[in-house]
Amino acid sequence: MGERVEEHLKAHGVTLHLGASVERLRGDDAGRVEAVVCEDGDLAVDAAMVGIGLRPNSDLVADAVDLGETGAIAVDDYGRTSADGVYAAGDCAEIDHVVTGEPTWNTLGLPANRAGRAIGQTVAGDPEPIGTVADTSVVKAFDLECGRAGVTDLDVARDAGFDPVSETITAGSRSGYYPGSAETTVTLVADRDTGRLLGGTIVGADRAAVRIDTVATALASELTVAEVERLDLGYAPPFSPVWDPILTAAKVLRGSL
Ligand SMILES: Cc1cc2nc3c(=O)[nH]c(=O)nc-3n(C[C@H](O)[C@H](O)[C@H](O)COP(=O)(O)OP(=O)(O)OC[C@H]3O[C@@H](n4cnc5c(N)ncnc54)[C@H](O)[C@@H]3O)c2cc1C
């Protein structure tokens, strides 16, 4: 996925300095940024956006409730913290990962919103679990859409006790003869012992991102790769090839398994 995004960015005139270690930003006398100072030289810039990761903002309650290993607030299946009558949800709190079953830190809108609603229902007397996350996320770079869900890093899968097998395919997004078809690259990861789907990524310019929802649904249902291959996904030439790219990837991965 990264390689395709890299090519696409370059084709749109973006210069990438990958692996360059940033030391600081340098400003002019008026306090306006003029360069990014790197180990191996300065890059002149008009503006800088800093994206260096996130951490949970849980200091406010760190003395009052237990934090998890991620640094976010530890909660049970209903969003209850260690303090009686105190609930937590969203960017400040942990939530269980659907594949590993372990508490994870997810900073996305749907899980926060959903957990908030569930907690509202619970405190109103009708307990509702906050659910799990597959860390499903979608982004766009110029025309290229990317999606990911589940465990896609093989080392992470091994650490979680799986024996991961991965396959990558590239297929059309529509029937080949139909206008608008675009190359769609899908990677799926599964556990060798059980055949269970662990995660996937997708990248392409024609409605690729929404296709990751098939993977997210399969993960929530703990489907095997064979079961994914047998899903009855919609087909008509304007929308998909006969075999949706996700199904083609499942077919190939099943062969490897
Ligand atoms: C630029 C940006 C783009 C994003 N895009 C996406 C996206 O495309 N898809 C996606 O799924 N997610 C996206 N997210 C993430 C998503 O917005 C968050 O995961 C979500 O808003 C978390 O909800 P929350 O209620 O936990 O926290 P928030 O929405 O941050 O709400 C917390 C509230 O608490 C208030 N607050 C904080 N401290 C105190 C205090 N001491 N006293 C009183 N009030 C306080 C804050 O002002 C804020 O209103 C994006 C986030 C950012 C910043």
mmCIF file of C-alpha atoms and ligand atoms in Angstrom:
data_model
loop_
_atom_site.group_PDB
_atom_site.id
_atom_site.type_symbol
_atom_site.label_atom_id
_atom_site.label_comp_id
_atom_site.label_asym_id
_atom_site.label_seq_id
_atom_site.Cartn_x
_atom_site.Cartn_y
_atom_site.Cartn_z
ATOM 1 C CA MET A 1 0.000 0.000 0.000
ATOM 2 C CA GLY A 2 2.771 2.372 0.955
ATOM 3 C CA GLU A 3 4.542 1.850 -2.360
ATOM 4 C CA ARG A 4 1.431 2.707 -4.369
ATOM 5 C CA VAL A 5 0.798 5.825 -2.280
ATOM 6 C CA GLU A 6 4.430 6.850 -2.721
ATOM 7 C CA GLU A 7 4.205 6.508 -6.536
ATOM 8 C CA HIS A 8 0.934 8.442 -6.580
ATOM 9 C CA LEU A 9 2.288 11.304 -4.477
ATOM 10 C CA LYS A 10 5.370 11.563 -6.715
ATOM 11 C CA ALA A 11 3.169 11.576 -9.842
ATOM 12 C CA HIS A 12 1.398 14.609 -8.358
ATOM 13 C CA GLY A 13 4.680 16.455 -7.878
ATOM 14 C CA VAL A 14 5.198 15.727 -4.181
ATOM 15 C CA THR A 15 8.841 15.324 -3.155
ATOM 16 C CA LEU A 16 9.313 12.760 -0.390
ATOM 17 C CA HIS A 17 12.258 12.760 2.011
ATOM 18 C CA LEU A 18 11.712 9.379 3.623
ATOM 19 C CA GLY A 19 13.991 8.318 6.456
ATOM 20 C CA ALA A 20 15.217 11.897 6.976
ATOM 21 C CA SER A 21 15.646 12.537 10.682
ATOM 22 C CA VAL A 22 14.157 15.932 11.620
ATOM 23 C CA GLU A 23 16.041 17.864 14.291
ATOM 24 C CA ARG A 24 14.046 21.081 14.513
ATOM 25 C CA LEU A 25 12.190 23.794 12.648
ATOM 26 C CA ARG A 26 14.065 27.038 11.916
ATOM 27 C CA GLY A 27 12.207 30.372 11.853
ATOM 28 C CA ASP A 28 13.066 33.793 10.502
ATOM 29 C CA ASP A 29 13.301 36.935 12.675
ATOM 30 C CA ALA A 30 9.540 37.434 12.417
ATOM 31 C CA GLY A 31 8.963 33.985 13.927
ATOM 32 C CA ARG A 32 7.804 32.488 10.639
ATOM 33 C CA VAL A 33 9.051 29.000 9.747
ATOM 34 C CA GLU A 34 11.543 28.965 6.867
ATOM 35 C CA ALA A 35 13.286 25.589 7.057
ATOM 36 C CA VAL A 36 13.061 22.069 8.419
ATOM 37 C CA VAL A 37 16.487 21.254 9.836
ATOM 38 C CA CYS A 38 17.416 17.626 9.101
ATOM 39 C CA GLU A 39 20.477 15.600 10.029
ATOM 40 C CA ASP A 40 21.771 15.757 6.459
ATOM 41 C CA GLY A 41 20.786 19.327 5.534
ATOM 42 C CA ASP A 42 18.043 21.954 5.624
ATOM 43 C CA LEU A 43 14.807 21.846 3.618
ATOM 44 C CA ALA A 44 13.414 25.300 2.807
ATOM 45 C CA VAL A 45 9.646 25.460 3.497
ATOM 46 C CA ASP A 46 6.794 27.995 3.495
ATOM 47 C CA ALA A 47 4.831 26.122 6.151
ATOM 48 C CA ALA A 48 5.221 23.010 8.291
ATOM 49 C CA MET A 49 2.711 20.544 9.675
ATOM 50 C CA VAL A 50 4.010 18.356 12.488
ATOM 51 C CA GLY A 51 2.642 14.814 12.710
ATOM 52 C CA ILE A 52 4.615 12.935 15.364
ATOM 53 C CA GLY A 53 2.030 10.615 16.828
ATOM 54 C CA LEU A 54 -0.451 10.769 19.661
ATOM 55 C CA ARG A 55 -0.744 9.879 23.298
ATOM 56 C CA PRO A 56 -3.819 9.605 25.510
ATOM 57 C CA ASN A 57 -4.708 12.777 27.432
ATOM 58 C CA SER A 58 -5.532 10.950 30.662
ATOM 59 C CA ASP A 59 -3.547 13.016 33.208
ATOM 60 C CA LEU A 60 -6.724 14.655 34.495
ATOM 61 C CA VAL A 61 -7.981 11.356 35.950
ATOM 62 C CA ALA A 62 -4.735 9.402 36.396
ATOM 63 C CA ASP A 63 -5.005 9.596 40.207
ATOM 64 C CA ALA A 64 -8.680 8.670 40.269
ATOM 65 C CA VAL A 65 -8.969 5.659 37.912
ATOM 66 C CA ASP A 66 -6.694 2.866 36.688
ATOM 67 C CA LEU A 67 -4.919 3.429 33.383
ATOM 68 C CA GLY A 68 -4.171 0.538 31.036
ATOM 69 C CA GLU A 69 -0.827 -0.397 29.485
ATOM 70 C CA THR A 70 -1.541 1.954 26.576
ATOM 71 C CA GLY A 71 -1.720 4.919 28.964
ATOM 72 C CA ALA A 72 -5.438 5.366 28.263
ATOM 73 C CA ILE A 73 -8.149 4.715 30.865
ATOM 74 C CA ALA A 74 -8.799 1.001 31.475
ATOM 75 C CA VAL A 75 -12.474 0.073 31.078
ATOM 76 C CA ASP A 76 -14.589 -3.095 31.040
ATOM 77 C CA ASP A 77 -16.958 -4.225 28.267
ATOM 78 C CA TYR A 78 -19.458 -1.548 29.349
ATOM 79 C CA GLY A 79 -17.004 1.353 29.644
ATOM 80 C CA ARG A 80 -16.822 1.138 33.464
ATOM 81 C CA THR A 81 -13.570 2.416 34.961
ATOM 82 C CA SER A 82 -12.018 1.195 38.215
ATOM 83 C CA ALA A 83 -13.873 3.963 40.087
ATOM 84 C CA ASP A 84 -17.437 3.189 41.052
ATOM 85 C CA GLY A 85 -19.952 5.032 38.856
ATOM 86 C CA VAL A 86 -17.281 6.515 36.555
ATOM 87 C CA TYR A 87 -17.335 5.575 32.858
ATOM 88 C CA ALA A 88 -14.905 6.472 30.065
ATOM 89 C CA ALA A 89 -15.102 6.360 26.267
ATOM 90 C CA GLY A 90 -13.363 7.740 23.214
ATOM 91 C CA ASP A 91 -9.843 9.063 22.761
ATOM 92 C CA CYS A 92 -9.098 8.968 26.526
ATOM 93 C CA ALA A 93 -10.072 5.309 27.011
ATOM 94 C CA GLU A 94 -9.056 1.815 25.927
ATOM 95 C CA ILE A 95 -11.291 -0.555 23.969
ATOM 96 C CA ASP A 96 -10.785 -4.228 23.081
ATOM 97 C CA HIS A 97 -9.362 -5.223 19.694
ATOM 98 C CA VAL A 98 -11.634 -7.625 17.817
ATOM 99 C CA VAL A 99 -8.764 -9.814 16.554
ATOM 100 C CA THR A 100 -6.328 -9.914 19.491
ATOM 101 C CA GLY A 101 -8.962 -9.553 22.230
ATOM 102 C CA GLU A 102 -6.516 -7.242 24.020
ATOM 103 C CA PRO A 103 -7.234 -3.683 25.180
ATOM 104 C CA THR A 104 -6.041 -1.239 22.564
ATOM 105 C CA TRP A 105 -5.987 2.521 22.074
ATOM 106 C CA ASN A 106 -8.119 3.620 19.145
ATOM 107 C CA THR A 107 -8.476 7.309 18.323
ATOM 108 C CA LEU A 108 -11.265 7.325 15.760
ATOM 109 C CA GLY A 109 -14.717 8.844 15.572
ATOM 110 C CA LEU A 110 -17.090 5.874 15.306
ATOM 111 C CA PRO A 111 -15.774 3.866 18.298
ATOM 112 C CA ALA A 112 -15.883 7.042 20.454
ATOM 113 C CA ASN A 113 -19.403 7.907 19.361
ATOM 114 C CA ARG A 114 -20.660 4.329 19.690
ATOM 115 C CA ALA A 115 -19.142 3.834 23.145
ATOM 116 C CA GLY A 116 -20.649 7.136 24.309
ATOM 117 C CA ARG A 117 -24.111 6.032 23.196
ATOM 118 C CA ALA A 118 -23.676 2.587 24.795
ATOM 119 C CA ILE A 119 -22.634 4.130 28.114
ATOM 120 C CA GLY A 120 -25.643 6.447 27.981
ATOM 121 C CA GLN A 121 -27.880 3.420 27.517
ATOM 122 C CA THR A 122 -26.113 1.535 30.325
ATOM 123 C CA VAL A 123 -26.432 4.315 32.897
ATOM 124 C CA ALA A 124 -30.089 4.651 31.897
ATOM 125 C CA GLY A 125 -30.605 1.053 33.036
ATOM 126 C CA ASP A 126 -30.391 -0.991 29.808
ATOM 127 C CA PRO A 127 -26.752 -2.244 29.706
ATOM 128 C CA GLU A 128 -25.160 -2.102 26.245
ATOM 129 C CA PRO A 129 -21.550 -3.220 25.549
ATOM 130 C CA ILE A 130 -19.227 -0.624 24.020
ATOM 131 C CA GLY A 131 -18.133 -3.185 21.413
ATOM 132 C CA THR A 132 -14.724 -3.836 19.926
ATOM 133 C CA VAL A 133 -12.582 -2.200 17.256
ATOM 134 C CA ALA A 134 -10.780 -3.530 14.203
ATOM 135 C CA ASP A 135 -8.883 -0.231 13.907
ATOM 136 C CA THR A 136 -10.672 0.217 10.576
ATOM 137 C CA SER A 137 -9.483 3.403 8.929
ATOM 138 C CA VAL A 138 -9.687 5.032 5.526
ATOM 139 C CA VAL A 139 -7.667 7.872 4.000
ATOM 140 C CA LYS A 140 -7.257 9.567 0.627
ATOM 141 C CA ALA A 141 -4.097 10.872 -1.080
ATOM 142 C CA PHE A 142 -5.087 12.919 -4.169
ATOM 143 C CA ASP A 143 -7.216 10.369 -6.124
ATOM 144 C CA LEU A 144 -5.910 7.314 -4.328
ATOM 145 C CA GLU A 145 -8.031 5.777 -1.571
ATOM 146 C CA CYS A 146 -6.596 3.516 1.135
ATOM 147 C CA GLY A 147 -8.245 1.392 3.774
ATOM 148 C CA ARG A 148 -7.052 -0.953 6.487
ATOM 149 C CA ALA A 149 -8.690 -3.130 9.125
ATOM 150 C CA GLY A 150 -7.515 -5.677 11.683
ATOM 151 C CA VAL A 151 -3.968 -6.907 12.186
ATOM 152 C CA THR A 152 -1.895 -6.353 9.064
ATOM 153 C CA ASP A 153 1.602 -6.252 10.558
ATOM 154 C CA LEU A 154 2.958 -9.814 10.623
ATOM 155 C CA ASP A 155 5.079 -9.178 13.742
ATOM 156 C CA VAL A 156 2.031 -7.867 15.611
ATOM 157 C CA ALA A 157 0.109 -10.974 14.511
ATOM 158 C CA ARG A 158 2.910 -13.247 15.769
ATOM 159 C CA ASP A 159 3.034 -11.378 19.107
ATOM 160 C CA ALA A 160 -0.703 -12.036 19.441
ATOM 161 C CA GLY A 161 -0.082 -15.785 19.066
ATOM 162 C CA PHE A 162 -1.011 -16.240 15.402
ATOM 163 C CA ASP A 163 0.985 -17.828 12.567
ATOM 164 C CA PRO A 164 0.270 -15.219 9.879
ATOM 165 C CA VAL A 165 0.194 -15.819 6.133
ATOM 166 C CA SER A 166 -0.255 -12.899 3.758
ATOM 167 C CA GLU A 167 -1.062 -12.483 0.060
ATOM 168 C CA THR A 168 -1.365 -9.385 -2.122
ATOM 169 C CA ILE A 169 -3.344 -9.209 -5.372
ATOM 170 C CA THR A 170 -4.129 -6.460 -7.852
ATOM 171 C CA ALA A 171 -7.477 -6.598 -9.661
ATOM 172 C CA GLY A 172 -9.808 -4.256 -11.522
ATOM 173 C CA SER A 173 -12.438 -2.344 -9.553
ATOM 174 C CA ARG A 174 -15.115 -3.020 -12.246
ATOM 175 C CA SER A 175 -15.519 -5.391 -15.169
ATOM 176 C CA GLY A 176 -12.551 -4.846 -17.484
ATOM 177 C CA TYR A 177 -14.685 -3.675 -20.416
ATOM 178 C CA TYR A 178 -16.624 -1.173 -18.299
ATOM 179 C CA PRO A 179 -15.343 2.451 -18.198
ATOM 180 C CA GLY A 180 -13.779 3.640 -14.953
ATOM 181 C CA SER A 181 -12.133 0.425 -13.808
ATOM 182 C CA ALA A 182 -8.996 1.106 -11.751
ATOM 183 C CA GLU A 183 -6.274 -1.161 -10.396
ATOM 184 C CA THR A 184 -7.159 -2.155 -6.849
ATOM 185 C CA THR A 185 -4.518 -3.759 -4.639
ATOM 186 C CA VAL A 186 -5.646 -5.900 -1.729
ATOM 187 C CA THR A 187 -3.515 -7.548 0.934
ATOM 188 C CA LEU A 188 -5.134 -10.050 3.271
ATOM 189 C CA VAL A 189 -3.549 -11.682 6.326
ATOM 190 C CA ALA A 190 -4.800 -14.923 7.907
ATOM 191 C CA ASP A 191 -3.780 -17.398 10.588
ATOM 192 C CA ARG A 192 -2.283 -20.582 9.141
ATOM 193 C CA ASP A 193 -3.656 -22.908 11.855
ATOM 194 C CA THR A 194 -7.283 -21.802 11.889
ATOM 195 C CA GLY A 195 -7.647 -20.051 8.528
ATOM 196 C CA ARG A 196 -9.159 -17.080 10.404
ATOM 197 C CA LEU A 197 -8.891 -13.725 8.656
ATOM 198 C CA LEU A 198 -6.725 -11.369 10.741
ATOM 199 C CA GLY A 199 -6.734 -8.186 8.672
ATOM 200 C CA GLY A 200 -6.373 -6.495 5.340
ATOM 201 C CA THR A 201 -5.418 -3.391 3.404
ATOM 202 C CA ILE A 202 -6.757 -1.998 0.154
ATOM 203 C CA VAL A 203 -5.599 0.766 -2.169
ATOM 204 C CA GLY A 204 -7.035 2.048 -5.445
ATOM 205 C CA ALA A 205 -8.578 5.061 -7.155
ATOM 206 C CA ASP A 206 -12.119 3.735 -7.760
ATOM 207 C CA ARG A 207 -14.157 3.335 -4.539
ATOM 208 C CA ALA A 208 -11.417 1.252 -2.949
ATOM 209 C CA ALA A 209 -11.716 2.559 0.602
ATOM 210 C CA VAL A 210 -15.310 1.466 1.239
ATOM 211 C CA ARG A 211 -14.408 -2.087 0.237
ATOM 212 C CA ILE A 212 -12.449 -2.398 3.506
ATOM 213 C CA ASP A 213 -15.837 -2.563 5.252
ATOM 214 C CA THR A 214 -16.162 -6.131 3.944
ATOM 215 C CA VAL A 215 -12.933 -6.980 5.781
ATOM 216 C CA ALA A 216 -14.110 -5.204 8.955
ATOM 217 C CA THR A 217 -17.391 -7.150 8.889
ATOM 218 C CA ALA A 218 -15.560 -10.438 8.326
ATOM 219 C CA LEU A 219 -13.262 -9.697 11.280
ATOM 220 C CA ALA A 220 -16.204 -8.938 13.581
ATOM 221 C CA SER A 221 -17.749 -12.274 12.546
ATOM 222 C CA GLU A 222 -14.405 -14.110 12.965
ATOM 223 C CA LEU A 223 -14.731 -15.508 9.439
ATOM 224 C CA THR A 224 -12.136 -17.822 7.956
ATOM 225 C CA VAL A 225 -10.578 -16.976 4.604
ATOM 226 C CA ALA A 226 -12.664 -19.763 3.020
ATOM 227 C CA GLU A 227 -15.833 -18.168 4.434
ATOM 228 C CA VAL A 228 -14.771 -14.762 3.086
ATOM 229 C CA GLU A 229 -14.204 -16.338 -0.338
ATOM 230 C CA ARG A 230 -17.796 -17.649 -0.260
ATOM 231 C CA LEU A 231 -19.391 -14.270 0.624
ATOM 232 C CA ASP A 232 -22.161 -13.299 -1.781
ATOM 233 C CA LEU A 233 -20.953 -9.789 -2.627
ATOM 234 C CA GLY A 234 -22.747 -7.709 -5.240
ATOM 235 C CA TYR A 235 -21.657 -7.973 -8.858
ATOM 236 C CA ALA A 236 -22.606 -5.969 -11.936
ATOM 237 C CA PRO A 237 -20.092 -4.469 -14.417
ATOM 238 C CA PRO A 238 -20.385 -0.802 -13.247
ATOM 239 C CA PHE A 239 -19.600 -1.763 -9.656
ATOM 240 C CA SER A 240 -17.284 -4.742 -9.523
ATOM 241 C CA PRO A 241 -15.707 -7.577 -11.465
ATOM 242 C CA VAL A 242 -17.512 -10.916 -11.014
ATOM 243 C CA TRP A 243 -15.078 -11.579 -8.173
ATOM 244 C CA ASP A 244 -14.800 -8.482 -5.998
ATOM 245 C CA PRO A 245 -11.071 -7.731 -5.362
ATOM 246 C CA ILE A 246 -11.538 -8.773 -1.707
ATOM 247 C CA LEU A 247 -12.899 -12.159 -2.877
ATOM 248 C CA THR A 248 -10.010 -12.603 -5.324
ATOM 249 C CA ALA A 249 -7.535 -11.893 -2.514
ATOM 250 C CA ALA A 250 -9.313 -14.431 -0.280
ATOM 251 C CA LYS A 251 -9.177 -17.020 -3.085
ATOM 252 C CA VAL A 252 -5.417 -16.543 -3.521
ATOM 253 C CA LEU A 253 -4.716 -16.468 0.231
ATOM 254 C CA ARG A 254 -6.729 -19.651 0.690
ATOM 255 C CA GLY A 255 -4.484 -21.286 -1.880
ATOM 256 C CA SER A 256 -1.428 -20.282 0.178
ATOM 257 C CA LEU A 257 -2.999 -21.560 3.376
HETATM 258 C C1 LIG B 1 -8.004 16.812 12.385
HETATM 259 C C2 LIG B 1 -8.682 15.522 12.796
HETATM 260 C C3 LIG B 1 -9.281 14.745 11.826
HETATM 261 C C4 LIG B 1 -9.921 13.553 12.190
HETATM 262 N N1 LIG B 1 -10.475 12.777 11.210
HETATM 263 C C5 LIG B 1 -11.088 11.626 11.552
HETATM 264 C C6 LIG B 1 -11.700 10.810 10.556
HETATM 265 O O1 LIG B 1 -11.686 11.122 9.358
HETATM 266 N N2 LIG B 1 -12.278 9.645 10.939
HETATM 267 C C7 LIG B 1 -12.313 9.259 12.245
HETATM 268 O O2 LIG B 1 -12.871 8.199 12.542
HETATM 269 N N3 LIG B 1 -11.769 10.032 13.222
HETATM 270 C C8 LIG B 1 -11.150 11.194 12.906
HETATM 271 N N4 LIG B 1 -10.573 11.965 13.885
HETATM 272 C C9 LIG B 1 -10.604 11.482 15.278
HETATM 273 C C10 LIG B 1 -11.929 11.789 15.959
HETATM 274 O O3 LIG B 1 -12.229 13.170 15.785
HETATM 275 C C11 LIG B 1 -11.772 11.483 17.454
HETATM 276 O O4 LIG B 1 -11.412 10.118 17.620
HETATM 277 C C12 LIG B 1 -13.062 11.728 18.211
HETATM 278 O O5 LIG B 1 -13.463 13.068 18.093
HETATM 279 C C13 LIG B 1 -12.880 11.388 19.690
HETATM 280 O O6 LIG B 1 -14.050 11.726 20.390
HETATM 281 P P1 LIG B 1 -13.959 12.040 21.938
HETATM 282 O O7 LIG B 1 -15.362 12.381 22.348
HETATM 283 O O8 LIG B 1 -13.257 10.960 22.655
HETATM 284 O O9 LIG B 1 -13.016 13.312 22.059
HETATM 285 P P2 LIG B 1 -13.206 14.772 21.500
HETATM 286 O O10 LIG B 1 -14.058 14.804 20.284
HETATM 287 O O11 LIG B 1 -11.826 15.346 21.434
HETATM 288 O O12 LIG B 1 -14.031 15.499 22.659
HETATM 289 C C14 LIG B 1 -13.445 15.761 23.913
HETATM 290 C C15 LIG B 1 -14.070 17.044 24.446
HETATM 291 O O13 LIG B 1 -13.634 17.243 25.786
HETATM 292 C C16 LIG B 1 -13.307 18.594 25.961
HETATM 293 N N5 LIG B 1 -12.360 18.685 27.079
HETATM 294 C C17 LIG B 1 -11.061 18.289 27.101
HETATM 295 N N6 LIG B 1 -10.534 18.521 28.322
HETATM 296 C C18 LIG B 1 -11.516 19.065 29.074
HETATM 297 C C19 LIG B 1 -11.592 19.544 30.420
HETATM 298 N N7 LIG B 1 -10.535 19.469 31.226
HETATM 299 N N8 LIG B 1 -12.754 20.026 30.846
HETATM 300 C C20 LIG B 1 -13.851 20.080 30.032
HETATM 301 N N9 LIG B 1 -13.840 19.661 28.753
HETATM 302 C C21 LIG B 1 -12.680 19.166 28.280
HETATM 303 C C22 LIG B 1 -12.722 19.010 24.625
HETATM 304 O O14 LIG B 1 -12.783 20.407 24.459
HETATM 305 C C23 LIG B 1 -13.619 18.261 23.647
HETATM 306 O O15 LIG B 1 -14.776 19.009 23.310
HETATM 307 C C24 LIG B 1 -9.949 13.154 13.549
HETATM 308 C C25 LIG B 1 -9.358 13.962 14.526
HETATM 309 C C26 LIG B 1 -8.723 15.129 14.150
HETATM 310 C C27 LIG B 1 -8.100 15.977 15.226
#
